[in-house]
XYZ file of N, CA and C in Angstrom:
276
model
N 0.831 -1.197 0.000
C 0.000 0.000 0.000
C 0.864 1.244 0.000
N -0.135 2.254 -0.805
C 1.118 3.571 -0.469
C 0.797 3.954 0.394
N 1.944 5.094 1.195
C 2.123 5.652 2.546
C 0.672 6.423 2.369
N 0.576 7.253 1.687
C -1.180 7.850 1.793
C -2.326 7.149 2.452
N -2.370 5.569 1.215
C -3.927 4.737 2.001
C -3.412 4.309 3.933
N -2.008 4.359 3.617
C -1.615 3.785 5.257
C -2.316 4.963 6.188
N -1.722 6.110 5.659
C -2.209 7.141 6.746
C -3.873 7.492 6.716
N -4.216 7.262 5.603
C -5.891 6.996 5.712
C -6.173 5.975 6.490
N -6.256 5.235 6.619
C -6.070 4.037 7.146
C -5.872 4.406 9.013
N -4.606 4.802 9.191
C -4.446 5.090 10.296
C -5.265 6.159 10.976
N -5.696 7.257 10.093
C -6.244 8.381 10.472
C -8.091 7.425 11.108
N -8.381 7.153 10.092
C -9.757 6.322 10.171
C -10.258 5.104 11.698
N -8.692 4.707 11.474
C -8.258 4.195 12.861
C -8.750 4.773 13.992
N -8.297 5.645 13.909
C -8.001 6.623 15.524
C -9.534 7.709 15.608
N -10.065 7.996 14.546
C -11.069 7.945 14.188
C -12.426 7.572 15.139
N -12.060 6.165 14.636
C -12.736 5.000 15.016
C -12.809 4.514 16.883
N -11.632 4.915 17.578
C -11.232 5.010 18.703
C -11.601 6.119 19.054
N -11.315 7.583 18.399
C -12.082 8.744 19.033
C -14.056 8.559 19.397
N -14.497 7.696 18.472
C -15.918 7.968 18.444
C -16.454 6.507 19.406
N -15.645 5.241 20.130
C -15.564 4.621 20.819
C -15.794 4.907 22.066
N -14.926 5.844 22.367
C -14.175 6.642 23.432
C -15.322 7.675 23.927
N -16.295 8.046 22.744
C -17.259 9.247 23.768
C -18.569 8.257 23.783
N -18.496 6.931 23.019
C -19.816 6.504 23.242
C -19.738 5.758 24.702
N -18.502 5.344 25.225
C -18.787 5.052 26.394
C -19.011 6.128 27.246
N -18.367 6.911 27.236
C -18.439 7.993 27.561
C -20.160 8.490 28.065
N -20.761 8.387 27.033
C -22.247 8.707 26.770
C -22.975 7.476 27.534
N -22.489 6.118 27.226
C -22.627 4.626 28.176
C -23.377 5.227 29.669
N -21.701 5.379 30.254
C -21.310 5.756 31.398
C -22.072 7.149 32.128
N -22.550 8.114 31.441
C -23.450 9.347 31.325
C -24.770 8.639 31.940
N -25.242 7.884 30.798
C -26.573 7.636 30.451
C -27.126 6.467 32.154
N -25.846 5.668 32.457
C -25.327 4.571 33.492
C -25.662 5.437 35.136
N -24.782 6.771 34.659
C -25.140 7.687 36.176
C -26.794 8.569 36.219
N -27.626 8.786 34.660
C -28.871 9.645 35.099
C -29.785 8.147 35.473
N -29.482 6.958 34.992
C -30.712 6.000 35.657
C -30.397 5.575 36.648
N -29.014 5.875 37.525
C -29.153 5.580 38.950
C -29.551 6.102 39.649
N -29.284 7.831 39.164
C -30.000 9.028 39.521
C -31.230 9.198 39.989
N -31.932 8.413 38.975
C -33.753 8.630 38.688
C -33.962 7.448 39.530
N -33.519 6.381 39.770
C -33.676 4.968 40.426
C -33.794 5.681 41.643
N -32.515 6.167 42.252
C -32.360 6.730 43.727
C -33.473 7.960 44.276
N -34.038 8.657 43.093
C -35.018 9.168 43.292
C -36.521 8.433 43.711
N -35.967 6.943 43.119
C -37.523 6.652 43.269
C -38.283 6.166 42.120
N -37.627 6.540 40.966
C -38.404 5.922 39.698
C -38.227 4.312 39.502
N -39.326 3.710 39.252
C -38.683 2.241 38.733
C -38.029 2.209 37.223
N -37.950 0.631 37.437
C -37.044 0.582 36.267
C -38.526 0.443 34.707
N -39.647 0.053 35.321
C -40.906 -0.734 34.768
C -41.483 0.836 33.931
N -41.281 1.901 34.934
C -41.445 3.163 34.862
C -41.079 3.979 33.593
N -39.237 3.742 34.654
C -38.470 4.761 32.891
C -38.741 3.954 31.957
N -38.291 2.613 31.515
C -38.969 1.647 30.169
C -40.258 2.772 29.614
N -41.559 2.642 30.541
C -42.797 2.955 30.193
C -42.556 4.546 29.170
N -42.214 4.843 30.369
C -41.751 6.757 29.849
C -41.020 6.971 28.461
N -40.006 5.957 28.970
C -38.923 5.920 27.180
C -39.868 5.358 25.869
N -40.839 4.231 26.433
C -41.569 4.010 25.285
C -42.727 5.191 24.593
N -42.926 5.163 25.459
C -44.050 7.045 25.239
C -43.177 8.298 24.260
N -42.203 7.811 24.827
C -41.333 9.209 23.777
C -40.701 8.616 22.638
N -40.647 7.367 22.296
C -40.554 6.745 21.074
C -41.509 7.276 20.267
N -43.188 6.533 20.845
C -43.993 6.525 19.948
C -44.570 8.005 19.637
N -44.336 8.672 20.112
C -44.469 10.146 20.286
C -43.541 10.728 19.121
N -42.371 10.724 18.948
C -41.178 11.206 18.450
C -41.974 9.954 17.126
N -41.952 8.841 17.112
C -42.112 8.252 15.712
C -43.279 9.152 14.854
N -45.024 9.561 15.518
C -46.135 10.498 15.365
C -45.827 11.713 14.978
N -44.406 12.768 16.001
C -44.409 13.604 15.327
C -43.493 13.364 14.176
N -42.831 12.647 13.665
C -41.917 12.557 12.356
C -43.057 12.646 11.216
N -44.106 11.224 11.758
C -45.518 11.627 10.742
C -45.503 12.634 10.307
N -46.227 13.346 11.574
C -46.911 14.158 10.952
C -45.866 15.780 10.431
N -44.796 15.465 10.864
C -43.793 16.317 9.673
C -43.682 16.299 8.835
N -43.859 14.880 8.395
C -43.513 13.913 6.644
C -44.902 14.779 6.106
N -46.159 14.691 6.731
C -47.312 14.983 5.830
C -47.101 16.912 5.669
N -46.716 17.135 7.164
C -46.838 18.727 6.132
C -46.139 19.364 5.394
N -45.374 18.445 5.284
C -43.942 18.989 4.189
C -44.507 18.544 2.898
N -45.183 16.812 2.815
C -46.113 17.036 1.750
C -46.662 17.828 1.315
N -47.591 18.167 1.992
C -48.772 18.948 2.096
C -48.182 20.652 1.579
N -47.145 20.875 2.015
C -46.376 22.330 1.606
C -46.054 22.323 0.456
N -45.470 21.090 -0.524
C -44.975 20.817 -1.764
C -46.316 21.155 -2.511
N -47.119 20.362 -2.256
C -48.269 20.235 -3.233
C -49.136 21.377 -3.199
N -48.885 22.723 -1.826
C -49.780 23.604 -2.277
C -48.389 25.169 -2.418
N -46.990 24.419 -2.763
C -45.924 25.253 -3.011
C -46.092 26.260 -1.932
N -46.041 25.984 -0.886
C -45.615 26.999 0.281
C -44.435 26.499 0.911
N -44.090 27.332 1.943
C -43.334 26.437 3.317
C -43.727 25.589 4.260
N -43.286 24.808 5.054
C -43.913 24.515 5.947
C -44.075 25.308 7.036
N -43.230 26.423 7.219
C -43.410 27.018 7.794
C -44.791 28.220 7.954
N -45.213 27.930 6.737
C -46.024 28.690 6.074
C -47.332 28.432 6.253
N -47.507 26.754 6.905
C -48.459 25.852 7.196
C -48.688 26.371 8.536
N -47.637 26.376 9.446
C -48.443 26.434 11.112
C -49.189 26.825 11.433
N -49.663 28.489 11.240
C -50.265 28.942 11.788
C -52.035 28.487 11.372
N -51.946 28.089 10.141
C -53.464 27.392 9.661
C -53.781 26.289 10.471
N -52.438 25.412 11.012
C -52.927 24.277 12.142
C -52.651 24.479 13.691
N -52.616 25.944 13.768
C -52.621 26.324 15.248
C -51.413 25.597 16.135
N -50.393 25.680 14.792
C -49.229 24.989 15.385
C -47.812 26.152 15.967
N -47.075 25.581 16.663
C -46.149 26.219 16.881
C -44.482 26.303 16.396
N -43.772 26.789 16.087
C -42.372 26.488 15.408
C -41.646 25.566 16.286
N -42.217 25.851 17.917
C -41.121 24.857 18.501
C -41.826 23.534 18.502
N -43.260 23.146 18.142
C -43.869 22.047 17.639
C -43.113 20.836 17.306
């Protein structure tokens, strides 16, 4: 190989170890707020419940983003242009 793909190679490497390195990081984060919330008192049956709620929530609003961005194409506006007709808000 030439010295170039090596140092690609190596660069991609370390890379690869930099973005390792903050996901435990984030692991270990994520490891101290549910002991946090535990020691507060939350169950574990609880946060599950809660985390699933903001899945299906977060999956609904993607919906209904997908449709008004449709919905903006086909009547050539913005979507931004949409909210206020659905009594919506920007931070929506």
């Amino acid at each position: 190989p030439s010295p170039s793909s090596s140092q690609g190679t190596g660069a991609s490497e370390a890379a690869l170890r930099c973005e390792i390195e903050e996901l435990k990081r984030k692991d270990h984060a994520l490891d101290q707020e549910i002991a946090q919330l535990l020691s507060e008192g939350y169950s574990l049956e609880e946060l599950e419940k809660h985390i699933s709620l903001l899945h299906e929530y977060n999956e609904i609003k993607d919906a209904g983003q997908m449709l008004l961005g449709k919905l903006a194409v086909i009547r050539g506006v913005t979507t931004k242009q949409l909210y206020p007709e659905y009594d919506l808000e920007l931070s929506d």
